[in-house]
Amino acid sequence: MALSLRALARPFQSATLALSAFLPLVAGAVPAGPERPWPNGARLVISFSMQFESGGQPEGAESPFPKVQMPPGQSDLVARSWYAYGYKQGIARMLDLWDEHQIKVTSHVVGEAAVQHPEVARAIAERGHEIAAHGMRWDSQFNMPYEEEKRFVEDGVVAVAKATGQRAVGYNCNWLRRGPNTLKVLQDLGFTYHIDDLSRDEPFVTLVRGKKFAVVPYTLRCNDIMLVEGRHFSADQFLAQLTLEFDRLYREGASARRMMSVSLHDRIGGSPAMVQAVDQFIRYAKAHAGVRFMRKDEIAKVVLEEPHPLIDTTEAPFNEGSGRP
C-alpha cells in the first residue's frame, strides 16, 4: 500500500517541481534556488551617485529661496549662484574625496551642464568615474512621443560624450519619471541599465521586448536632495541615516545579496559639511569586512552576465511593442 501511495504521489511531485521552476517568471516573483553572491566576494556593495546638473538648470528651477516672480528678462541671480556652487566647488571637492578613498562612482550628467562646463564633465571622466546620462535638459520626458523622447535622450548622450569621450550606458530620468516608452528608447540607443526604480535593495533584470535589461535601484532614503534640501537634514543627520542604512544592509548581506545606494548632487553633497559627513561614513564602512564600492555600470554587468539573475517582470506589460506610432 505504501508503494502505491508513493507511486500516486509522483505526478504531484513533478507538478510541484514544474511550478517551482515557473514561479520566477511570474510578475515580481523572487526566483528560488541558491543565493546570488557578489562575484567579488563582497558582503555589501555600496554605489555612489554624483549628479552633475548645475549650469544646465532652467530659469526658475527650484532653489532654497522663496519662489518670486522676477521682472521679464531678469534672472534670479542668487539662485543662479547656488547652482554655480556645484560646478565651481562641489564637484571638485567630491572628486578629491573619491581620490582619497580610491573609490569610483557613477555621475549622471545633464547634457546642458556638460555643454556649459565641459571641463567639469571631462574632469569626472579623467578621474576614472562612470559617465552616465541624465537627459539633455532639466525636462520631463514621460509625456514625450517615442521619437521626441529618443531625440531628447540621444542629444544628451552626444553632448556629454563630446565633452568626456565616454558614451553612457546608464540612464536617470529627471526626477526618475519614466514613461511607457523610456526603456524601449534606452534599449534602442544601446543602454544596458537604468536607475529609475526604488523597488529593491539589490540589482535585478527586467525584460524589454523579451531581452534582459539591468535595473540598478536608486535611493530616496540616502539622497541629499530629498533629505538635506527637502527635509532639512543637517550633515550629521545625513551621516546617521547612512550609518543606520549600512548597519541593516550589512547584517542582511550575510545571507542575501544587498546593495546600498547613496545619491549626492553637485551643489548639495559637495558642500564642506556634507563631504566631511560622507568621508566619515566611508571610513566607517571600510572598517567592516567584505564591503566593496562599485560603479553602476559594473553592477549592471554582474546581473546581465550571471547565469541565474533575479528577474522581475512586474513592468513587462509596459516594455513590449515598438513604442512608435
PDB file of C-alpha atoms in Angstrom:
ATOM      1  CA  MET A   1       0.000   0.000   0.000  1.00  0.00           C
ATOM      2  CA  ALA A   2       2.848   2.361   0.866  1.00  0.00           C
ATOM      3  CA  LEU A   3       4.435   1.727  -2.539  1.00  0.00           C
ATOM      4  CA  SER A   4       1.243   2.508  -4.356  1.00  0.00           C
ATOM      5  CA  LEU A   5       0.844   5.760  -2.403  1.00  0.00           C
ATOM      6  CA  ARG A   6       4.341   6.805  -3.383  1.00  0.00           C
ATOM      7  CA  ALA A   7       3.531   5.991  -6.972  1.00  0.00           C
ATOM      8  CA  LEU A   8       0.385   8.081  -6.755  1.00  0.00           C
ATOM      9  CA  ALA A   9       2.388  10.978  -5.307  1.00  0.00           C
ATOM     10  CA  ARG A  10       4.893  11.142  -8.175  1.00  0.00           C
ATOM     11  CA  PRO A  11       2.726  13.131 -10.597  1.00  0.00           C
ATOM     12  CA  PHE A  12       2.033  15.698  -7.885  1.00  0.00           C
ATOM     13  CA  GLN A  13       5.725  15.926  -7.041  1.00  0.00           C
ATOM     14  CA  SER A  14       6.505  16.507 -10.712  1.00  0.00           C
ATOM     15  CA  ALA A  15       3.841  19.167 -10.892  1.00  0.00           C
ATOM     16  CA  THR A  16       5.285  20.869  -7.817  1.00  0.00           C
ATOM     17  CA  LEU A  17       8.760  20.917  -9.343  1.00  0.00           C
ATOM     18  CA  ALA A  18       7.415  22.334 -12.574  1.00  0.00           C
ATOM     19  CA  LEU A  19       5.535  25.014 -10.689  1.00  0.00           C
ATOM     20  CA  SER A  20       8.638  25.985  -8.706  1.00  0.00           C
ATOM     21  CA  ALA A  21      10.558  26.401 -11.958  1.00  0.00           C
ATOM     22  CA  PHE A  22       7.767  28.560 -13.364  1.00  0.00           C
ATOM     23  CA  LEU A  23       7.348  30.895 -10.377  1.00  0.00           C
ATOM     24  CA  PRO A  24      10.360  33.155 -11.160  1.00  0.00           C
ATOM     25  CA  LEU A  25       8.635  34.108 -14.384  1.00  0.00           C
ATOM     26  CA  VAL A  26       5.527  35.351 -12.594  1.00  0.00           C
ATOM     27  CA  ALA A  27       5.414  39.135 -12.253  1.00  0.00           C
ATOM     28  CA  GLY A  28       7.521  40.269  -9.322  1.00  0.00           C
ATOM     29  CA  ALA A  29       8.411  36.777  -8.101  1.00  0.00           C
ATOM     30  CA  VAL A  30      11.781  36.150  -6.470  1.00  0.00           C
ATOM     31  CA  PRO A  31      13.417  33.122  -8.099  1.00  0.00           C
ATOM     32  CA  ALA A  32      14.039  30.075  -5.950  1.00  0.00           C
ATOM     33  CA  GLY A  33      17.428  28.460  -5.667  1.00  0.00           C
ATOM     34  CA  PRO A  34      20.790  29.323  -4.148  1.00  0.00           C
ATOM     35  CA  GLU A  35      21.727  32.848  -3.149  1.00  0.00           C
ATOM     36  CA  ARG A  36      23.258  35.053  -5.835  1.00  0.00           C
ATOM     37  CA  PRO A  37      26.568  36.053  -4.219  1.00  0.00           C
ATOM     38  CA  TRP A  38      28.534  39.042  -5.422  1.00  0.00           C
ATOM     39  CA  PRO A  39      31.301  37.782  -7.710  1.00  0.00           C
ATOM     40  CA  ASN A  40      33.969  39.755  -5.828  1.00  0.00           C
ATOM     41  CA  GLY A  41      33.127  38.030  -2.558  1.00  0.00           C
ATOM     42  CA  ALA A  42      31.508  41.157  -1.142  1.00  0.00           C
ATOM     43  CA  ARG A  43      29.043  41.061   1.694  1.00  0.00           C
ATOM     44  CA  LEU A  44      27.695  44.516   0.811  1.00  0.00           C
ATOM     45  CA  VAL A  45      28.235  46.693  -2.255  1.00  0.00           C
ATOM     46  CA  ILE A  46      27.979  50.473  -1.933  1.00  0.00           C
ATOM     47  CA  SER A  47      27.389  52.592  -5.014  1.00  0.00           C
ATOM     48  CA  PHE A  48      27.607  56.389  -5.008  1.00  0.00           C
ATOM     49  CA  SER A  49      25.853  58.641  -7.498  1.00  0.00           C
ATOM     50  CA  MET A  50      27.400  62.071  -8.082  1.00  0.00           C
ATOM     51  CA  GLN A  51      24.882  64.014 -10.140  1.00  0.00           C
ATOM     52  CA  PHE A  52      26.297  66.811 -12.310  1.00  0.00           C
ATOM     53  CA  GLU A  53      23.389  69.117 -13.103  1.00  0.00           C
ATOM     54  CA  SER A  54      24.469  72.660 -12.236  1.00  0.00           C
ATOM     55  CA  GLY A  55      24.715  75.040 -15.144  1.00  0.00           C
ATOM     56  CA  GLY A  56      22.079  73.103 -17.030  1.00  0.00           C
ATOM     57  CA  GLN A  57      19.139  74.179 -14.875  1.00  0.00           C
ATOM     58  CA  PRO A  58      16.323  76.207 -16.486  1.00  0.00           C
ATOM     59  CA  GLU A  59      15.445  79.695 -15.362  1.00  0.00           C
ATOM     60  CA  GLY A  60      13.157  79.407 -12.351  1.00  0.00           C
ATOM     61  CA  ALA A  61      14.408  75.959 -11.287  1.00  0.00           C
ATOM     62  CA  GLU A  62      13.748  75.047  -7.658  1.00  0.00           C
ATOM     63  CA  SER A  63      16.181  76.513  -5.136  1.00  0.00           C
ATOM     64  CA  PRO A  64      16.375  77.073  -1.349  1.00  0.00           C
ATOM     65  CA  PHE A  65      14.962  80.580  -1.799  1.00  0.00           C
ATOM     66  CA  PRO A  66      11.301  81.634  -1.769  1.00  0.00           C
ATOM     67  CA  LYS A  67       9.699  81.500  -5.193  1.00  0.00           C
ATOM     68  CA  VAL A  68       9.394  85.017  -6.615  1.00  0.00           C
ATOM     69  CA  GLN A  69       8.223  86.358  -9.950  1.00  0.00           C
ATOM     70  CA  MET A  70      11.217  88.139 -11.429  1.00  0.00           C
ATOM     71  CA  PRO A  71      10.627  91.034 -13.852  1.00  0.00           C
ATOM     72  CA  PRO A  72      10.575  89.936 -17.522  1.00  0.00           C
ATOM     73  CA  GLY A  73      14.066  89.222 -18.777  1.00  0.00           C
ATOM     74  CA  GLN A  74      15.660  89.396 -15.323  1.00  0.00           C
ATOM     75  CA  SER A  75      17.451  86.352 -13.962  1.00  0.00           C
ATOM     76  CA  ASP A  76      17.291  85.230 -10.323  1.00  0.00           C
ATOM     77  CA  LEU A  77      20.964  85.859  -9.670  1.00  0.00           C
ATOM     78  CA  VAL A  78      21.132  84.459  -6.148  1.00  0.00           C
ATOM     79  CA  ALA A  79      19.517  81.183  -7.282  1.00  0.00           C
ATOM     80  CA  ARG A  80      21.996  81.019 -10.153  1.00  0.00           C
ATOM     81  CA  SER A  81      24.853  81.426  -7.677  1.00  0.00           C
ATOM     82  CA  TRP A  82      23.527  78.497  -5.628  1.00  0.00           C
ATOM     83  CA  TYR A  83      23.636  76.269  -8.693  1.00  0.00           C
ATOM     84  CA  ALA A  84      27.032  77.663  -9.688  1.00  0.00           C
ATOM     85  CA  TYR A  85      28.450  76.281  -6.442  1.00  0.00           C
ATOM     86  CA  GLY A  86      28.093  72.809  -7.932  1.00  0.00           C
ATOM     87  CA  TYR A  87      30.417  73.315 -10.874  1.00  0.00           C
ATOM     88  CA  LYS A  88      32.713  75.825  -9.149  1.00  0.00           C
ATOM     89  CA  GLN A  89      33.286  73.955  -5.867  1.00  0.00           C
ATOM     90  CA  GLY A  90      31.094  70.923  -5.200  1.00  0.00           C
ATOM     91  CA  ILE A  91      32.242  68.509  -7.907  1.00  0.00           C
ATOM     92  CA  ALA A  92      35.924  69.301  -7.316  1.00  0.00           C
ATOM     93  CA  ARG A  93      35.583  68.668  -3.576  1.00  0.00           C
ATOM     94  CA  MET A  94      33.825  65.340  -4.121  1.00  0.00           C
ATOM     95  CA  LEU A  95      36.396  64.272  -6.727  1.00  0.00           C
ATOM     96  CA  ASP A  96      39.137  64.830  -4.171  1.00  0.00           C
ATOM     97  CA  LEU A  97      37.204  62.728  -1.645  1.00  0.00           C
ATOM     98  CA  TRP A  98      36.834  59.828  -4.091  1.00  0.00           C
ATOM     99  CA  ASP A  99      40.549  60.034  -4.915  1.00  0.00           C
ATOM    100  CA  GLU A 100      41.468  59.971  -1.234  1.00  0.00           C
ATOM    101  CA  HIS A 101      39.496  56.765  -0.709  1.00  0.00           C
ATOM    102  CA  GLN A 102      40.272  55.259  -4.132  1.00  0.00           C
ATOM    103  CA  ILE A 103      36.558  54.915  -4.900  1.00  0.00           C
ATOM    104  CA  LYS A 104      34.989  55.131  -8.345  1.00  0.00           C
ATOM    105  CA  VAL A 105      31.444  56.467  -8.616  1.00  0.00           C
ATOM    106  CA  THR A 106      28.753  56.989 -11.240  1.00  0.00           C
ATOM    107  CA  SER A 107      27.985  60.527 -12.379  1.00  0.00           C
ATOM    108  CA  HIS A 108      24.734  61.168 -14.229  1.00  0.00           C
ATOM    109  CA  VAL A 109      25.408  64.275 -16.301  1.00  0.00           C
ATOM    110  CA  VAL A 110      22.785  66.601 -17.771  1.00  0.00           C
ATOM    111  CA  GLY A 111      23.669  67.373 -21.381  1.00  0.00           C
ATOM    112  CA  GLU A 112      23.349  71.145 -20.980  1.00  0.00           C
ATOM    113  CA  ALA A 113      25.599  71.065 -17.901  1.00  0.00           C
ATOM    114  CA  ALA A 114      28.307  69.370 -19.985  1.00  0.00           C
ATOM    115  CA  VAL A 115      27.829  71.902 -22.787  1.00  0.00           C
ATOM    116  CA  GLN A 116      28.130  74.832 -20.383  1.00  0.00           C
ATOM    117  CA  HIS A 117      31.015  73.377 -18.349  1.00  0.00           C
ATOM    118  CA  PRO A 118      32.814  70.694 -20.379  1.00  0.00           C
ATOM    119  CA  GLU A 119      35.927  70.978 -18.227  1.00  0.00           C
ATOM    120  CA  VAL A 120      33.975  69.730 -15.195  1.00  0.00           C
ATOM    121  CA  ALA A 121      32.458  66.782 -17.067  1.00  0.00           C
ATOM    122  CA  ARG A 122      35.875  65.962 -18.501  1.00  0.00           C
ATOM    123  CA  ALA A 123      37.486  66.018 -15.042  1.00  0.00           C
ATOM    124  CA  ILE A 124      34.941  63.466 -13.798  1.00  0.00           C
ATOM    125  CA  ALA A 125      35.769  61.106 -16.660  1.00  0.00           C
ATOM    126  CA  GLU A 126      39.520  61.610 -16.369  1.00  0.00           C
ATOM    127  CA  ARG A 127      39.422  60.552 -12.696  1.00  0.00           C
ATOM    128  CA  GLY A 128      38.024  57.158 -13.752  1.00  0.00           C
ATOM    129  CA  HIS A 129      34.372  57.634 -12.865  1.00  0.00           C
ATOM    130  CA  GLU A 130      31.455  56.396 -14.907  1.00  0.00           C
ATOM    131  CA  ILE A 131      29.759  58.983 -17.099  1.00  0.00           C
ATOM    132  CA  ALA A 132      26.049  58.180 -17.265  1.00  0.00           C
ATOM    133  CA  ALA A 133      23.169  60.028 -18.937  1.00  0.00           C
ATOM    134  CA  HIS A 134      20.608  62.354 -17.358  1.00  0.00           C
ATOM    135  CA  GLY A 135      18.784  63.802 -20.363  1.00  0.00           C
ATOM    136  CA  MET A 136      19.680  66.812 -22.476  1.00  0.00           C
ATOM    137  CA  ARG A 137      17.903  69.312 -20.247  1.00  0.00           C
ATOM    138  CA  TRP A 138      16.046  69.536 -16.963  1.00  0.00           C
ATOM    139  CA  ASP A 139      12.806  68.433 -18.546  1.00  0.00           C
ATOM    140  CA  SER A 140      10.140  65.777 -18.218  1.00  0.00           C
ATOM    141  CA  GLN A 141      10.273  63.065 -20.855  1.00  0.00           C
ATOM    142  CA  PHE A 142       7.461  60.778 -19.708  1.00  0.00           C
ATOM    143  CA  ASN A 143       4.972  62.790 -21.760  1.00  0.00           C
ATOM    144  CA  MET A 144       7.009  62.836 -24.973  1.00  0.00           C
ATOM    145  CA  PRO A 145       6.111  60.783 -28.063  1.00  0.00           C
ATOM    146  CA  TYR A 146       8.577  57.993 -28.793  1.00  0.00           C
ATOM    147  CA  GLU A 147      10.688  59.774 -31.423  1.00  0.00           C
ATOM    148  CA  GLU A 148      10.846  63.006 -29.426  1.00  0.00           C
ATOM    149  CA  GLU A 149      11.924  61.142 -26.301  1.00  0.00           C
ATOM    150  CA  LYS A 150      14.562  59.285 -28.289  1.00  0.00           C
ATOM    151  CA  ARG A 151      15.999  62.559 -29.631  1.00  0.00           C
ATOM    152  CA  PHE A 152      15.955  64.041 -26.121  1.00  0.00           C
ATOM    153  CA  VAL A 153      17.959  61.150 -24.681  1.00  0.00           C
ATOM    154  CA  GLU A 154      20.356  60.864 -27.627  1.00  0.00           C
ATOM    155  CA  ASP A 155      21.084  64.605 -27.728  1.00  0.00           C
ATOM    156  CA  GLY A 156      22.163  64.406 -24.096  1.00  0.00           C
ATOM    157  CA  VAL A 157      24.342  61.369 -24.736  1.00  0.00           C
ATOM    158  CA  VAL A 158      26.067  63.058 -27.671  1.00  0.00           C
ATOM    159  CA  ALA A 159      26.643  66.308 -25.760  1.00  0.00           C
ATOM    160  CA  VAL A 160      28.202  64.529 -22.795  1.00  0.00           C
ATOM    161  CA  ALA A 161      30.279  62.199 -24.997  1.00  0.00           C
ATOM    162  CA  LYS A 162      31.678  65.217 -26.841  1.00  0.00           C
ATOM    163  CA  ALA A 163      32.893  66.669 -23.538  1.00  0.00           C
ATOM    164  CA  THR A 164      34.132  63.442 -21.923  1.00  0.00           C
ATOM    165  CA  GLY A 165      34.855  60.887 -24.647  1.00  0.00           C
ATOM    166  CA  GLN A 166      32.526  58.415 -22.882  1.00  0.00           C
ATOM    167  CA  ARG A 167      29.220  57.218 -24.289  1.00  0.00           C
ATOM    168  CA  ALA A 168      26.772  56.489 -21.484  1.00  0.00           C
ATOM    169  CA  VAL A 169      25.259  53.040 -20.924  1.00  0.00           C
ATOM    170  CA  GLY A 170      23.232  54.013 -17.817  1.00  0.00           C
ATOM    171  CA  TYR A 171      20.307  56.408 -17.530  1.00  0.00           C
ATOM    172  CA  ASN A 172      18.485  58.543 -14.956  1.00  0.00           C
ATOM    173  CA  CYS A 173      15.312  60.473 -15.854  1.00  0.00           C
ATOM    174  CA  ASN A 174      14.507  63.891 -14.465  1.00  0.00           C
ATOM    175  CA  TRP A 175      13.041  63.128 -11.017  1.00  0.00           C
ATOM    176  CA  LEU A 176      13.017  59.431 -12.034  1.00  0.00           C
ATOM    177  CA  ARG A 177       9.806  59.959 -14.050  1.00  0.00           C
ATOM    178  CA  ARG A 178       9.866  57.358 -16.798  1.00  0.00           C
ATOM    179  CA  GLY A 179       7.190  56.915 -19.430  1.00  0.00           C
ATOM    180  CA  PRO A 180       5.854  53.748 -21.092  1.00  0.00           C
ATOM    181  CA  ASN A 181       8.419  54.033 -23.902  1.00  0.00           C
ATOM    182  CA  THR A 182      11.509  55.005 -21.911  1.00  0.00           C
ATOM    183  CA  LEU A 183      13.102  51.573 -21.551  1.00  0.00           C
ATOM    184  CA  LYS A 184      12.425  50.798 -25.203  1.00  0.00           C
ATOM    185  CA  VAL A 185      14.110  54.078 -26.158  1.00  0.00           C
ATOM    186  CA  LEU A 186      17.097  53.198 -23.968  1.00  0.00           C
ATOM    187  CA  GLN A 187      17.344  49.728 -25.457  1.00  0.00           C
ATOM    188  CA  ASP A 188      17.282  51.168 -28.979  1.00  0.00           C
ATOM    189  CA  LEU A 189      20.093  53.578 -28.094  1.00  0.00           C
ATOM    190  CA  GLY A 190      22.357  50.852 -26.687  1.00  0.00           C
ATOM    191  CA  PHE A 191      21.908  51.454 -22.962  1.00  0.00           C
ATOM    192  CA  THR A 192      22.332  48.464 -20.670  1.00  0.00           C
ATOM    193  CA  TYR A 193      20.718  49.717 -17.449  1.00  0.00           C
ATOM    194  CA  HIS A 194      18.662  52.408 -15.746  1.00  0.00           C
ATOM    195  CA  ILE A 195      18.322  53.512 -12.121  1.00  0.00           C
ATOM    196  CA  ASP A 196      14.774  54.924 -12.011  1.00  0.00           C
ATOM    197  CA  ASP A 197      13.404  52.255  -9.716  1.00  0.00           C
ATOM    198  CA  LEU A 198      13.035  52.107  -5.924  1.00  0.00           C
ATOM    199  CA  SER A 199      11.578  48.634  -5.513  1.00  0.00           C
ATOM    200  CA  ARG A 200      14.541  46.588  -4.230  1.00  0.00           C
ATOM    201  CA  ASP A 201      17.787  46.706  -2.263  1.00  0.00           C
ATOM    202  CA  GLU A 202      19.647  44.731  -4.902  1.00  0.00           C
ATOM    203  CA  PRO A 203      20.116  44.971  -8.663  1.00  0.00           C
ATOM    204  CA  PHE A 204      17.965  42.864 -10.944  1.00  0.00           C
ATOM    205  CA  VAL A 205      16.955  42.235 -14.520  1.00  0.00           C
ATOM    206  CA  THR A 206      13.773  43.271 -16.253  1.00  0.00           C
ATOM    207  CA  LEU A 207      12.699  42.267 -19.755  1.00  0.00           C
ATOM    208  CA  VAL A 208      12.376  44.774 -22.576  1.00  0.00           C
ATOM    209  CA  ARG A 209      10.904  43.209 -25.703  1.00  0.00           C
ATOM    210  CA  GLY A 210      11.941  39.869 -24.250  1.00  0.00           C
ATOM    211  CA  LYS A 211      15.606  40.861 -23.772  1.00  0.00           C
ATOM    212  CA  LYS A 212      17.412  41.378 -20.482  1.00  0.00           C
ATOM    213  CA  PHE A 213      17.850  44.957 -19.268  1.00  0.00           C
ATOM    214  CA  ALA A 214      19.514  45.741 -15.947  1.00  0.00           C
ATOM    215  CA  VAL A 215      17.969  47.784 -13.137  1.00  0.00           C
ATOM    216  CA  VAL A 216      20.331  49.242 -10.529  1.00  0.00           C
ATOM    217  CA  PRO A 217      17.898  50.739  -7.985  1.00  0.00           C
ATOM    218  CA  TYR A 218      18.226  54.363  -6.931  1.00  0.00           C
ATOM    219  CA  THR A 219      17.562  55.805  -3.480  1.00  0.00           C
ATOM    220  CA  LEU A 220      15.425  58.440  -1.846  1.00  0.00           C
ATOM    221  CA  ARG A 221      16.359  57.307   1.668  1.00  0.00           C
ATOM    222  CA  CYS A 222      20.041  58.200   1.249  1.00  0.00           C
ATOM    223  CA  ASN A 223      19.648  61.113  -1.147  1.00  0.00           C
ATOM    224  CA  ASP A 224      20.860  64.619  -0.313  1.00  0.00           C
ATOM    225  CA  ILE A 225      18.271  66.428  -2.416  1.00  0.00           C
ATOM    226  CA  MET A 226      15.468  64.610  -0.591  1.00  0.00           C
ATOM    227  CA  LEU A 227      16.857  64.716   2.940  1.00  0.00           C
ATOM    228  CA  VAL A 228      19.037  67.817   3.124  1.00  0.00           C
ATOM    229  CA  GLU A 229      17.123  70.137   0.804  1.00  0.00           C
ATOM    230  CA  GLY A 230      13.709  68.504   1.082  1.00  0.00           C
ATOM    231  CA  ARG A 231      13.599  67.663   4.782  1.00  0.00           C
ATOM    232  CA  HIS A 232      16.337  69.991   6.019  1.00  0.00           C
ATOM    233  CA  PHE A 233      18.568  67.301   7.475  1.00  0.00           C
ATOM    234  CA  SER A 234      21.862  68.543   8.861  1.00  0.00           C
ATOM    235  CA  ALA A 235      25.062  66.853   7.731  1.00  0.00           C
ATOM    236  CA  ASP A 236      25.267  64.851  10.963  1.00  0.00           C
ATOM    237  CA  GLN A 237      21.671  63.652  10.493  1.00  0.00           C
ATOM    238  CA  PHE A 238      22.563  62.582   6.964  1.00  0.00           C
ATOM    239  CA  LEU A 239      25.559  60.697   8.345  1.00  0.00           C
ATOM    240  CA  ALA A 240      23.317  58.981  10.917  1.00  0.00           C
ATOM    241  CA  GLN A 241      20.911  57.957   8.146  1.00  0.00           C
ATOM    242  CA  LEU A 242      23.734  56.458   6.067  1.00  0.00           C
ATOM    243  CA  THR A 243      25.107  54.604   9.086  1.00  0.00           C
ATOM    244  CA  LEU A 244      21.754  53.092  10.072  1.00  0.00           C
ATOM    245  CA  GLU A 245      21.071  52.056   6.488  1.00  0.00           C
ATOM    246  CA  PHE A 246      24.519  50.489   6.240  1.00  0.00           C
ATOM    247  CA  ASP A 247      24.192  48.553   9.517  1.00  0.00           C
ATOM    248  CA  ARG A 248      20.939  46.870   8.496  1.00  0.00           C
ATOM    249  CA  LEU A 249      22.022  46.087   4.931  1.00  0.00           C
ATOM    250  CA  TYR A 250      25.381  44.765   6.132  1.00  0.00           C
ATOM    251  CA  ARG A 251      23.585  42.451   8.532  1.00  0.00           C
ATOM    252  CA  GLU A 252      21.260  41.210   5.786  1.00  0.00           C
ATOM    253  CA  GLY A 253      24.210  40.831   3.440  1.00  0.00           C
ATOM    254  CA  ALA A 254      25.341  37.744   5.340  1.00  0.00           C
ATOM    255  CA  SER A 255      22.530  35.749   3.728  1.00  0.00           C
ATOM    256  CA  ALA A 256      21.255  37.810   0.791  1.00  0.00           C
ATOM    257  CA  ARG A 257      22.642  39.989  -1.957  1.00  0.00           C
ATOM    258  CA  ARG A 258      22.439  43.595  -0.824  1.00  0.00           C
ATOM    259  CA  MET A 259      23.404  46.919  -2.404  1.00  0.00           C
ATOM    260  CA  MET A 260      23.441  50.324  -0.727  1.00  0.00           C
ATOM    261  CA  SER A 261      22.823  53.325  -2.950  1.00  0.00           C
ATOM    262  CA  VAL A 262      23.845  56.863  -1.945  1.00  0.00           C
ATOM    263  CA  SER A 263      22.959  59.916  -4.049  1.00  0.00           C
ATOM    264  CA  LEU A 264      24.837  63.222  -3.926  1.00  0.00           C
ATOM    265  CA  HIS A 265      24.191  66.316  -6.052  1.00  0.00           C
ATOM    266  CA  ASP A 266      26.948  68.721  -7.003  1.00  0.00           C
ATOM    267  CA  ARG A 267      25.545  71.802  -5.237  1.00  0.00           C
ATOM    268  CA  ILE A 268      24.421  69.936  -2.085  1.00  0.00           C
ATOM    269  CA  GLY A 269      26.613  66.900  -1.487  1.00  0.00           C
ATOM    270  CA  GLY A 270      29.676  68.925  -2.474  1.00  0.00           C
ATOM    271  CA  SER A 271      29.404  71.314   0.479  1.00  0.00           C
ATOM    272  CA  PRO A 272      32.153  71.112   3.144  1.00  0.00           C
ATOM    273  CA  ALA A 273      29.947  69.657   5.876  1.00  0.00           C
ATOM    274  CA  MET A 274      28.394  67.054   3.579  1.00  0.00           C
ATOM    275  CA  VAL A 275      31.737  65.916   2.199  1.00  0.00           C
ATOM    276  CA  GLN A 276      33.003  65.639   5.768  1.00  0.00           C
ATOM    277  CA  ALA A 277      29.964  63.509   6.665  1.00  0.00           C
ATOM    278  CA  VAL A 278      30.435  61.246   3.638  1.00  0.00           C
ATOM    279  CA  ASP A 279      34.147  60.933   4.446  1.00  0.00           C
ATOM    280  CA  GLN A 280      33.264  59.725   7.954  1.00  0.00           C
ATOM    281  CA  PHE A 281      30.724  57.289   6.546  1.00  0.00           C
ATOM    282  CA  ILE A 282      33.217  55.799   4.085  1.00  0.00           C
ATOM    283  CA  ARG A 283      35.746  55.295   6.869  1.00  0.00           C
ATOM    284  CA  TYR A 284      33.073  53.593   8.974  1.00  0.00           C
ATOM    285  CA  ALA A 285      32.028  51.325   6.091  1.00  0.00           C
ATOM    286  CA  LYS A 286      35.621  50.409   5.239  1.00  0.00           C
ATOM    287  CA  ALA A 287      36.161  49.191   8.789  1.00  0.00           C
ATOM    288  CA  HIS A 288      33.794  46.299   8.022  1.00  0.00           C
ATOM    289  CA  ALA A 289      34.986  43.190   6.190  1.00  0.00           C
ATOM    290  CA  GLY A 290      33.562  42.458   2.764  1.00  0.00           C
ATOM    291  CA  VAL A 291      32.456  45.981   1.799  1.00  0.00           C
ATOM    292  CA  ARG A 292      33.043  46.920  -1.844  1.00  0.00           C
ATOM    293  CA  PHE A 293      32.430  50.152  -3.736  1.00  0.00           C
ATOM    294  CA  MET A 294      31.270  49.764  -7.336  1.00  0.00           C
ATOM    295  CA  ARG A 295      30.182  51.908 -10.252  1.00  0.00           C
ATOM    296  CA  LYS A 296      26.684  51.250 -11.506  1.00  0.00           C
ATOM    297  CA  ASP A 297      27.821  50.030 -14.924  1.00  0.00           C
ATOM    298  CA  GLU A 298      29.889  47.383 -13.115  1.00  0.00           C
ATOM    299  CA  ILE A 299      26.865  46.330 -11.069  1.00  0.00           C
ATOM    300  CA  ALA A 300      24.685  46.135 -14.189  1.00  0.00           C
ATOM    301  CA  LYS A 301      27.281  43.925 -15.858  1.00  0.00           C
ATOM    302  CA  VAL A 302      27.135  41.483 -12.929  1.00  0.00           C
ATOM    303  CA  VAL A 303      23.398  40.844 -13.237  1.00  0.00           C
ATOM    304  CA  LEU A 304      23.414  40.776 -17.042  1.00  0.00           C
ATOM    305  CA  GLU A 305      26.186  38.194 -17.217  1.00  0.00           C
ATOM    306  CA  GLU A 306      25.351  35.881 -14.326  1.00  0.00           C
ATOM    307  CA  PRO A 307      23.614  32.621 -15.305  1.00  0.00           C
ATOM    308  CA  HIS A 308      20.651  32.917 -12.918  1.00  0.00           C
ATOM    309  CA  PRO A 309      19.860  36.588 -12.327  1.00  0.00           C
ATOM    310  CA  LEU A 310      16.950  37.886 -10.320  1.00  0.00           C
ATOM    311  CA  ILE A 311      14.323  38.603 -12.994  1.00  0.00           C
ATOM    312  CA  ASP A 312      11.428  40.879 -12.123  1.00  0.00           C
ATOM    313  CA  THR A 313       8.702  41.058 -14.776  1.00  0.00           C
ATOM    314  CA  THR A 314       6.423  43.460 -12.909  1.00  0.00           C
ATOM    315  CA  GLU A 315       6.706  46.046 -15.676  1.00  0.00           C
ATOM    316  CA  ALA A 316       6.641  43.615 -18.594  1.00  0.00           C
ATOM    317  CA  PRO A 317       3.329  44.976 -19.994  1.00  0.00           C
ATOM    318  CA  PHE A 318       4.978  48.392 -20.497  1.00  0.00           C
ATOM    319  CA  ASN A 319       8.076  47.027 -22.188  1.00  0.00           C
ATOM    320  CA  GLU A 320       6.577  45.332 -25.227  1.00  0.00           C
ATOM    321  CA  GLY A 321       5.970  46.691 -28.709  1.00  0.00           C
ATOM    322  CA  SER A 322       7.944  49.181 -30.749  1.00  0.00           C
ATOM    323  CA  GLY A 323       6.832  52.319 -28.918  1.00  0.00           C
ATOM    324  CA  ARG A 324       6.486  54.086 -32.246  1.00  0.00           C
ATOM    325  CA  PRO A 325       3.097  55.232 -33.535  1.00  0.00           C
TER     326      PRO A 325
END
